[in-house]
Every structure is written in structure tokens, then in C-alpha cells.
């Protein structure tokens, strides 16, 4: 069964303290892995798509990487405005019309 | 312009009311989605339209009725809802279902409260 697991569930960091969020996945063929940012009461905002192991994408303080079993979202020197829930999702080849979401990591950055 | 617009942003309705949520995109996307999201949970897929035809219905109760009048518009008609249907309803679109790029673009959501 296709599955996505994110850890940790919640993460509190001091401003400037770098860390990583994990997304482990089990799918029967990966069409794409996506990272989203979601602020409270808002829709998810698309960040990155990764397609194959070894791929990396960067945007400001965020960098996403992909292996055959997991993806990491690295956040470097975070600022309070980076506080949000970060969702990982996969689109498997077995079901092109469905995207499977993980339960998210709630990230809080203290000034 | 990567934008999906949803109206209304907030909706309060009684269990006997009939209301509709609306969604519009002008990115030329041919797949559109309705998701339901409860607090601190990931989005749950409800319906998928592909080229204006219903492609997936995730066993959603008939009190939710989707409609896709054209390739840019998606509606969700609501009737006889229950308090447990209160949630954030998200509309999303993607290029299509078969293309290499599969990322979804979401609207801001409609916050629904059923009294």
C-alpha cells in the first residue's frame, strides 16, 4: 500500500538554528514527490517537485533532497516567518490521479 | 499567473440549507480537485475532474455534489450537511492527470461551519 510518513510531528527551533524535516515514502513507482507549505487557515503553497533519487531543489532558506526511500527538507538559518506546517506528498505511478499526503510537520521558529 | 480562486472564504450554514462553493483557475489546467481538510490533518481527496468529466469520487456522501461547468470552473454544491462536515474545503488544479508534472496548485480554501 502506498504510504507517506513525516517526522517529526512538530519542531520548535530558535531563529538561525538549522534543521531537517523527514518524509519517508513507500510507493509502487514514484511519479513525483512534492513539498508544500501551509499557513493556518490557508491552502497549501507549492514549494518543490522532485522526480528521481539524487535530485535537489533550493528556494531561499529551503533545500529539498530525494533518495529512493525518503526526502528531506533542510531549512538553513530559519526566520520566524518560516513558521508553518510543511506537507510532503507523492504521486505514484499506480494511481496518476491521486496525490497521497503525509500528515505534516508543524514548524515553529522562535525569535 | 499561478492562482486558484475560491469563494466564499467563509460560509456558515444550517443543516437544512443549500449552498455552493466555487473555484476558478485560468492556468489552462485540465484536472481539478476538491479536498476536505480538518484541523491539524492533511487534505483528504473528495473528487477529481479530468477534462471536465468526473474521474474520481472518493465515496463522498451524496450531500456533496460536484459540478464542472467548464475547464476553468469547479463547484461544490452542499445540501443537508452535518456539523461534522465543518472543515476547510480546498480546490486545486493540475496540468492534467497523465503529464510528467503532477504538482497541485491550491486555492486559499473555503472555511465551512455547519450549525
XYZ file of N, CA and C in Angstrom:
678
model
N 0.848 -1.192 0.000
C 0.000 0.000 0.000
C 0.887 1.247 0.000
N 0.516 2.223 -0.829
C 1.274 3.464 -0.899
C 1.101 4.270 0.385
N 2.218 4.773 0.907
C 2.171 5.440 2.209
C 3.230 6.531 2.307
N 2.901 7.597 3.052
C 3.835 8.692 3.295
C 3.837 8.988 4.785
N 5.019 9.030 5.387
C 5.152 9.296 6.818
C 6.116 10.445 7.026
N 5.690 11.467 7.777
C 6.540 12.608 8.042
C 6.953 12.643 9.507
N 8.185 13.082 9.743
C 8.668 13.254 11.111
C 9.634 14.433 11.173
N 9.725 15.111 12.335
C 8.837 14.907 13.480
C 7.461 15.499 13.228
N 6.531 15.244 14.113
C 5.188 15.815 14.011
C 5.239 17.317 14.231
N 6.067 17.749 15.162
C 6.228 19.170 15.457
C 7.690 19.442 15.780
N 8.154 20.646 15.446
C 9.548 21.011 15.651
C 9.611 22.488 16.019
N 10.261 22.759 17.139
C 10.430 24.148 17.569
C 11.914 24.468 17.516
N 12.270 25.525 16.814
C 13.657 25.926 16.650
C 13.820 27.386 17.052
N 15.044 27.711 17.417
C 15.390 29.099 17.646
C 15.731 29.718 16.296
N 15.454 30.994 16.127
C 15.834 31.677 14.887
C 17.308 31.443 14.606
N 17.621 31.039 13.354
C 19.003 30.781 12.976
C 19.470 29.358 13.192
N 18.642 28.550 13.854
C 19.025 27.165 14.154
C 18.574 26.248 13.012
N 19.509 25.751 12.236
C 19.200 24.917 11.070
C 18.749 23.521 11.481
N 17.897 22.903 10.651
C 17.421 21.551 10.938
C 16.853 20.931 9.665
N 16.362 19.695 9.784
C 15.797 18.986 8.639
C 14.485 18.317 9.013
N 13.561 18.302 8.056
C 12.309 17.568 8.190
C 12.390 16.338 7.302
N 11.789 15.236 7.770
C 11.890 13.973 7.044
C 10.551 13.548 6.459
N 10.611 12.963 5.275
C 9.428 12.387 4.633
C 9.828 11.017 4.096
N 9.305 9.958 4.701
C 9.561 8.600 4.222
C 8.370 8.126 3.409
N 8.656 7.447 2.311
C 7.550 7.032 1.460
C 7.722 5.588 0.997
N 6.572 4.960 0.768
C 6.530 3.616 0.191
C 5.509 3.657 -0.923
N 5.964 3.584 -2.145
C 5.061 3.615 -3.291
C 5.524 2.606 -4.325
N 4.576 2.159 -5.133
C 4.882 1.238 -6.217
C 5.242 2.034 -7.459
N 6.390 2.703 -7.411
C 6.802 3.552 -8.531
C 6.462 4.999 -8.255
N 7.480 5.862 -8.205
C 7.269 7.260 -7.832
C 7.219 8.117 -9.095
N 6.065 8.761 -9.294
C 5.950 9.692 -10.421
C 6.520 11.053 -10.018
N 6.292 11.443 -8.762
C 6.804 12.721 -8.285
C 6.592 12.850 -6.785
N 7.485 13.582 -6.117
C 7.339 13.889 -4.691
C 7.290 15.395 -4.553
N 6.352 15.874 -3.748
C 6.094 17.303 -3.654
C 6.214 17.768 -2.208
N 6.705 18.983 -2.043
C 6.693 19.653 -0.747
C 5.808 20.893 -0.843
N 4.992 21.067 0.213
C 4.115 22.208 0.316
C 4.316 22.869 1.666
N 4.051 24.169 1.700
C 3.998 24.918 2.949
C 2.551 25.329 3.170
N 2.051 25.173 4.404
C 0.683 25.584 4.688
C 0.643 26.437 5.942
N 0.117 27.652 5.803
C -0.107 28.530 6.940
C -1.506 28.262 7.493
N -1.718 28.541 8.792
C -3.016 28.225 9.406
C -4.193 28.858 8.650
N -5.204 28.043 8.358
C -6.405 28.529 7.700
C -6.254 28.841 6.225
N -5.111 28.508 5.636
C -4.863 28.793 4.214
C -4.634 27.487 3.450
N -4.700 27.589 2.123
C -4.411 26.424 1.307
C -2.919 26.171 1.214
N -2.512 24.933 0.944
C -1.087 24.627 0.803
C -0.465 25.391 -0.357
N 0.757 25.871 -0.129
C 1.512 26.596 -1.157
C 2.595 25.674 -1.696
N 2.607 25.474 -3.002
C 3.579 24.577 -3.629
C 4.996 25.112 -3.474
N 5.918 24.216 -3.078
C 7.329 24.592 -2.939
C 8.203 23.909 -4.002
N 8.214 22.566 -3.993
C 9.143 21.819 -4.847
C 8.481 20.558 -5.397
N 8.997 20.123 -6.572
C 8.756 18.781 -7.087
C 10.102 18.095 -7.287
N 10.203 16.852 -6.831
C 11.398 16.034 -7.044
C 10.964 14.767 -7.761
N 11.766 14.317 -8.734
C 11.338 13.176 -9.547
C 12.187 11.930 -9.356
N 13.503 12.122 -9.087
C 14.358 10.936 -9.042
C 15.402 11.081 -7.945
N 15.869 9.937 -7.458
C 16.864 9.902 -6.380
C 18.100 10.705 -6.773
N 18.582 11.498 -5.822
C 19.752 12.323 -6.074
C 19.418 13.748 -6.452
N 18.141 13.979 -6.764
C 17.725 15.312 -7.177
C 17.650 16.247 -5.974
N 17.986 17.515 -6.185
C 17.907 18.535 -5.143
C 17.276 19.788 -5.730
N 16.490 20.487 -4.896
C 15.924 21.758 -5.314
C 16.098 22.746 -4.164
N 16.308 24.017 -4.483
C 16.510 25.036 -3.451
C 15.626 26.236 -3.694
N 15.191 26.840 -2.578
C 14.440 28.081 -2.656
C 14.673 28.840 -1.359
N 15.377 29.940 -1.457
C 15.714 30.762 -0.299
C 16.387 29.893 0.776
N 15.792 29.769 1.949
C 16.436 29.025 3.051
C 16.082 27.535 3.021
N 15.331 27.105 2.039
C 14.875 25.721 1.958
C 15.607 24.953 0.867
N 15.937 23.701 1.192
C 16.524 22.804 0.201
C 15.890 21.433 0.377
N 15.367 20.883 -0.713
C 14.738 19.568 -0.684
C 15.629 18.576 -1.416
N 15.783 17.381 -0.818
C 16.573 16.313 -1.416
C 15.742 15.047 -1.455
N 16.152 14.110 -2.328
C 15.374 12.879 -2.523
C 16.293 11.674 -2.644
N 15.940 10.611 -1.897
C 16.578 9.308 -2.080
C 15.486 8.337 -2.518
N 15.826 7.053 -2.622
C 14.846 6.069 -3.087
C 13.770 5.779 -2.042
N 14.015 6.188 -0.788
C 13.044 5.861 0.252
C 12.546 7.079 1.013
N 13.255 8.224 0.898
C 12.846 9.358 1.700
C 13.277 10.677 1.068
N 12.660 11.727 1.578
C 13.036 13.069 1.166
C 13.264 13.889 2.427
N 14.183 14.836 2.316
C 14.450 15.752 3.415
C 14.202 17.178 2.953
N 13.638 17.957 3.874
C 13.530 19.389 3.651
C 14.447 20.056 4.669
N 15.567 20.573 4.166
C 16.545 21.215 5.021
C 16.216 22.694 5.103
N 16.224 23.208 6.317
C 15.975 24.635 6.486
C 17.205 25.246 7.165
N 17.802 26.214 6.483
C 19.058 26.821 6.929
C 18.788 28.211 7.498
N 19.290 28.428 8.728
C 19.141 29.729 9.390
C 17.719 30.248 9.296
N 16.749 29.482 9.824
C 15.348 29.878 9.663
C 14.999 31.172 10.380
N 13.954 31.824 9.862
C 13.424 33.042 10.454
C 11.992 32.757 10.947
N 11.474 33.598 11.852
C 10.107 33.362 12.359
C 9.064 33.212 11.248
N 9.250 33.897 10.123
C 8.280 33.805 9.026
C 8.303 32.442 8.323
N 9.245 31.613 8.648
C 9.271 30.243 8.108
C 8.359 29.312 8.903
N 7.796 29.811 9.991
C 6.876 29.005 10.806
C 5.642 28.653 9.980
N 5.335 27.360 9.899
C 4.212 26.862 9.092
C 4.172 25.346 9.248
N 3.166 24.731 8.652
C 3.162 23.275 8.528
C 3.701 22.924 7.153
N 4.636 21.985 7.105
C 5.232 21.556 5.847
C 4.705 20.157 5.521
N 4.066 20.068 4.357
C 3.446 18.822 3.914
C 4.271 18.197 2.798
N 4.443 16.897 2.887
C 5.073 16.113 1.832
C 3.974 15.296 1.160
N 4.069 15.111 -0.143
C 3.059 14.333 -0.863
C 3.729 13.592 -2.014
N 3.151 12.455 -2.388
C 3.693 11.688 -3.514
C 2.586 11.385 -4.502
N 2.979 11.292 -5.776
C 2.063 10.825 -6.815
C 2.644 9.536 -7.365
N 2.003 8.401 -7.067
C 2.555 7.122 -7.538
C 2.146 6.827 -8.975
N 2.924 5.993 -9.645
C 2.566 5.574 -10.999
C 1.290 4.747 -10.996
N 1.034 4.046 -9.884
C -0.134 3.163 -9.826
C -1.445 3.934 -9.846
N -1.398 5.207 -9.489
C -2.628 5.994 -9.425
C -2.295 7.431 -9.777
N -2.237 7.716 -11.058
C -1.772 9.035 -11.505
C -2.688 10.154 -11.035
N -3.966 9.824 -10.746
C -4.899 10.876 -10.395
C -4.909 11.201 -8.911
N -4.188 10.435 -8.117
C -4.225 10.677 -6.666
C -2.870 11.134 -6.164
N -2.902 12.109 -5.292
C -1.703 12.507 -4.563
C -1.914 12.099 -3.117
N -0.919 11.434 -2.554
C -1.012 10.956 -1.170
C -0.206 11.891 -0.288
N -0.878 12.479 0.700
C -0.228 13.429 1.595
C 0.242 12.758 2.877
N 1.377 13.226 3.390
C 1.769 12.913 4.752
C 1.015 13.797 5.712
N 1.158 13.525 6.997
C 0.393 14.271 7.999
C 1.031 15.614 8.357
N 2.230 15.881 7.835
C 2.834 17.197 8.010
C 3.739 17.329 9.216
N 4.616 18.327 9.161
C 5.450 18.733 10.296
C 5.127 20.191 10.611
N 4.709 20.445 11.846
C 4.417 21.834 12.273
C 5.709 22.444 12.769
N 6.212 23.419 12.048
C 7.486 24.057 12.359
C 7.233 25.417 12.992
N 7.888 25.640 14.141
C 7.749 26.912 14.844
C 9.143 27.473 15.086
N 9.362 28.715 14.650
C 10.668 29.365 14.807
C 10.517 30.514 15.794
N 11.242 30.421 16.879
C 11.191 31.458 17.934
C 12.213 32.544 17.631
N 11.812 33.831 17.806
C 12.783 34.920 17.549
C 13.884 34.955 18.617
N 0.689 33.315 -14.212
C -0.150 33.552 -13.029
C -0.633 32.204 -12.487
N -0.054 31.791 -11.389
C -0.443 30.511 -10.802
C -1.410 30.790 -9.672
N -2.709 30.855 -10.015
C -3.671 31.214 -8.998
C -4.964 30.430 -9.157
N -5.430 29.928 -8.035
C -6.729 29.276 -7.944
C -7.555 30.101 -6.969
N -8.706 30.557 -7.416
C -9.543 31.454 -6.608
C -10.770 30.727 -6.098
N -10.980 30.800 -4.793
C -12.145 30.144 -4.193
C -13.049 31.178 -3.512
N -14.355 30.986 -3.678
C -15.346 31.811 -2.988
C -16.476 30.939 -2.476
N -17.093 31.296 -1.321
C -16.646 32.362 -0.424
C -15.473 31.887 0.432
N -14.822 32.777 1.130
C -13.727 32.408 2.032
C -14.284 31.774 3.307
N -15.440 32.254 3.740
C -16.091 31.721 4.936
C -17.564 31.498 4.636
N -18.122 30.407 5.167
C -19.533 30.108 4.971
C -20.073 29.442 6.233
N -21.175 29.982 6.739
C -21.867 29.377 7.867
C -23.254 28.976 7.368
N -23.635 27.733 7.594
C -24.928 27.266 7.109
C -25.584 26.325 8.098
N -26.906 26.313 8.065
C -27.660 25.374 8.878
C -27.780 24.047 8.160
N -28.220 23.042 8.871
C -28.271 21.692 8.307
C -29.317 21.551 7.206
N -30.255 22.484 7.115
C -31.279 22.382 6.069
C -30.986 23.276 4.874
N -29.905 24.046 4.952
C -29.597 24.989 3.870
C -29.029 24.297 2.649
N -29.107 25.013 1.507
C -28.390 24.618 0.296
C -27.461 25.758 -0.072
N -26.192 25.439 -0.236
C -25.197 26.445 -0.604
C -24.224 25.827 -1.595
N -23.381 26.694 -2.172
C -22.368 26.217 -3.117
C -21.036 26.886 -2.856
N -19.983 26.115 -3.064
C -18.625 26.649 -3.068
C -18.170 26.735 -4.515
N -17.402 27.793 -4.820
C -16.963 27.984 -6.202
C -15.451 28.065 -6.282
N -14.924 27.627 -7.412
C -13.482 27.601 -7.640
C -13.223 27.960 -9.103
N -12.192 28.766 -9.327
C -11.859 29.178 -10.682
C -10.350 29.194 -10.875
N -9.894 28.714 -12.033
C -8.464 28.784 -12.362
C -8.329 29.168 -13.836
N -7.284 29.937 -14.131
C -7.037 30.377 -15.505
C -5.630 30.022 -15.924
N -5.167 28.851 -15.504
C -3.824 28.391 -15.864
C -3.880 27.397 -17.012
N -5.079 27.140 -17.526
C -5.205 26.162 -18.603
C -5.100 24.726 -18.120
N -5.217 24.534 -16.806
C -5.145 23.173 -16.257
C -6.402 22.393 -16.606
N -6.227 21.069 -16.817
C -7.354 20.254 -17.233
C -7.805 19.286 -16.150
N -7.154 19.305 -14.999
C -7.585 18.489 -13.866
C -7.876 19.403 -12.692
N -9.017 19.180 -12.051
C -9.401 19.985 -10.898
C -9.893 19.072 -9.801
N -9.670 19.501 -8.553
C -9.856 18.646 -7.390
C -10.605 19.389 -6.276
N -11.361 18.633 -5.504
C -11.859 19.103 -4.216
C -11.244 18.259 -3.116
N -10.719 18.965 -2.106
C -10.189 18.329 -0.915
C -10.922 18.880 0.306
N -10.964 18.049 1.340
C -11.502 18.469 2.632
C -10.369 18.358 3.647
N -10.245 19.385 4.496
C -9.179 19.343 5.490
C -9.709 19.740 6.866
N -9.507 18.841 7.810
C -9.832 19.123 9.211
C -8.575 19.660 9.900
N -8.786 20.300 11.056
C -7.664 20.922 11.770
C -6.561 19.900 12.087
N -5.332 20.294 11.792
C -4.132 19.504 12.093
C -4.107 18.158 11.367
N -4.846 18.050 10.272
C -4.834 16.836 9.449
C -4.439 17.208 8.030
N -3.937 16.241 7.253
C -3.629 16.541 5.853
C -4.900 16.640 5.030
N -4.827 17.237 3.855
C -6.012 17.282 2.975
C -6.446 15.869 2.574
N -7.771 15.677 2.522
C -8.349 14.399 2.079
C -9.043 14.608 0.742
N -8.713 13.773 -0.208
C -9.300 13.896 -1.541
C -10.789 13.547 -1.515
N -11.581 14.395 -2.190
C -13.025 14.123 -2.329
C -13.348 13.751 -3.772
N -13.031 14.656 -4.707
C -13.391 14.462 -6.111
C -12.245 14.924 -6.999
N -12.159 14.283 -8.178
C -11.234 14.708 -9.215
C -11.990 14.811 -10.530
N -11.813 15.921 -11.224
C -12.331 16.094 -12.580
C -11.154 16.155 -13.542
N -11.303 15.434 -14.634
C -10.299 15.453 -15.680
C -10.993 15.783 -16.992
N -10.567 16.832 -17.640
C -11.207 17.295 -18.880
C -12.725 17.391 -18.686
N -13.106 17.994 -17.569
C -14.500 18.311 -17.243
C -15.361 17.087 -16.954
N -14.742 15.933 -16.857
C -15.504 14.729 -16.510
C -15.061 14.231 -15.133
N -16.024 13.756 -14.354
C -15.705 13.235 -13.032
C -14.871 11.976 -13.171
N -13.673 12.024 -12.612
C -12.737 10.913 -12.729
C -12.699 10.080 -11.451
N -12.772 10.752 -10.315
C -12.710 10.057 -9.028
C -13.734 10.665 -8.075
N -14.459 9.782 -7.400
C -15.320 10.150 -6.282
C -14.900 9.239 -5.143
N -14.301 9.817 -4.123
C -13.760 9.016 -3.024
C -14.859 8.633 -2.030
N -15.918 8.039 -2.549
C -17.033 7.586 -1.692
C -17.562 8.699 -0.810
N -17.715 9.858 -1.421
C -18.196 11.025 -0.680
C -19.726 10.958 -0.569
N -20.301 11.287 0.599
C -21.769 11.265 0.740
C -22.448 12.164 -0.288
N -23.654 11.770 -0.673
C -24.357 12.477 -1.746
C -24.787 13.889 -1.344
N -24.653 14.243 -0.095
C -24.979 15.624 0.304
C -23.937 16.619 -0.254
N -22.824 16.084 -0.773
C -21.832 16.871 -1.509
C -21.984 16.526 -2.986
N -22.213 17.535 -3.819
C -22.418 17.284 -5.240
C -21.504 18.181 -6.061
N -20.507 17.614 -6.746
C -19.596 18.443 -7.531
C -20.157 18.732 -8.914
N -19.632 19.797 -9.491
C -20.035 20.166 -10.852
C -18.879 20.887 -11.515
N -18.632 20.569 -12.787
C -17.563 21.237 -13.524
C -18.174 21.830 -14.796
N -18.669 23.061 -14.752
C -19.366 23.652 -15.902
C -18.468 23.854 -17.132
N -17.186 24.165 -16.885
C -16.225 24.282 -17.986
C -14.832 24.056 -17.437
N -13.836 24.165 -18.279
C -12.479 23.773 -17.875
C -11.880 24.695 -16.824
N -12.490 25.862 -16.601
C -11.936 26.816 -15.634
C -12.672 26.838 -14.302
N -13.847 26.249 -14.273
C -14.717 26.374 -13.110
C -15.022 25.033 -12.471
N -15.093 25.051 -11.139
C -15.468 23.865 -10.389
C -16.349 24.315 -9.229
N -17.482 23.671 -9.075
C -18.397 23.993 -7.985
C -18.562 22.794 -7.063
N -18.914 23.079 -5.819
C -19.288 22.021 -4.888
C -20.596 22.435 -4.239
N -21.671 21.705 -4.578
C -22.995 22.018 -4.055
C -23.206 21.261 -2.752
N -23.733 21.978 -1.768
C -23.863 21.448 -0.416
C -25.328 21.435 -0.006
N -25.784 20.322 0.528
C -27.191 20.220 0.919
C -27.333 19.241 2.069
N -28.082 19.665 3.095
C -28.371 18.810 4.252
C -27.089 18.324 4.914
N -26.168 19.238 5.137
C -24.892 18.862 5.752
C -25.035 18.630 7.251
N -24.050 17.969 7.808
C -23.995 17.668 9.232
C -22.906 18.518 9.888
N -22.999 18.759 11.198
C -21.943 19.545 11.862
C -20.537 18.983 11.644
N -20.422 17.660 11.507
C -19.098 17.070 11.313
C -18.518 17.371 9.932
N -19.324 17.957 9.052
C -18.825 18.376 7.737
C -18.098 19.714 7.799
N -18.126 20.357 8.956
C -17.396 21.618 9.128
C -15.906 21.357 8.912
N -15.299 22.139 8.029
C -13.891 21.917 7.666
C -13.451 23.016 6.715
N -12.188 22.955 6.323
C -11.663 23.813 5.261
C -11.763 23.024 3.964
N -12.472 23.577 2.977
C -12.616 22.903 1.687
C -11.685 23.573 0.686
N -10.816 22.744 0.135
C -9.768 23.238 -0.748
C -10.018 22.786 -2.179
N -9.871 23.719 -3.089
C -9.898 23.417 -4.513
C -8.452 23.423 -5.010
N -8.141 22.565 -5.936
C -6.798 22.523 -6.518
C -6.893 22.204 -7.998
N -5.842 22.528 -8.716
C -5.783 22.156 -10.131
C -4.387 21.661 -10.456
N -4.298 20.872 -11.520
C -3.005 20.447 -12.035
C -3.085 20.416 -13.547
N -1.927 20.374 -14.172
C -1.862 20.450 -15.636
C -2.793 19.418 -16.256
N -2.622 18.188 -15.895
C -3.543 17.125 -16.249
C -3.192 15.926 -15.399
N -3.796 14.778 -15.658
C -3.537 13.604 -14.821
C -2.406 12.752 -15.372
N -2.122 12.891 -16.646
C -1.162 11.977 -17.261
C 0.203 12.605 -17.491
N 0.299 13.915 -17.337
C 1.540 14.592 -17.656
C 2.648 14.322 -16.659
N 3.863 14.636 -17.029
C 5.010 14.383 -16.168
C 4.933 15.217 -14.902
N 4.564 16.485 -15.051
C 4.458 17.340 -13.869
C 3.125 17.052 -13.202
N 3.156 16.831 -11.902
C 1.904 16.456 -11.244
C 1.543 17.311 -10.073
N 2.272 18.420 -9.895
C 2.021 19.206 -8.694
C 0.649 19.851 -8.749
N 0.035 19.932 -7.583
C -1.249 20.594 -7.437
C -1.032 22.033 -7.022
N -1.891 22.908 -7.525
C -1.916 24.297 -7.082
C -3.246 24.514 -6.362
N -3.150 24.942 -5.124
C -4.327 25.061 -4.272
C -4.833 26.490 -4.189
N -6.139 26.610 -3.971
C -6.723 27.879 -3.590
C -6.552 28.108 -2.095
N -7.052 29.261 -1.636
C -6.926 29.615 -0.224
C -7.904 28.837 0.652
N -8.900 28.238 0.031
C -9.858 27.439 0.781
C -11.113 28.199 1.161
N -12.168 27.439 1.414
C -13.429 27.976 1.949
C -13.649 27.333 3.302
N -13.711 28.160 4.336
C -13.933 27.642 5.697
C -15.428 27.483 5.905
N -15.875 26.244 6.056
C -17.302 25.945 6.198
C -17.625 25.574 7.635
N -18.645 26.208 8.187
C -19.151 25.865 9.511
C -20.618 25.486 9.374
N -20.962 24.285 9.833
C -22.342 23.800 9.774
C -22.914 23.802 11.193
N -23.990 24.543 11.374
C -24.589 24.667 12.715
C -25.702 23.650 12.927
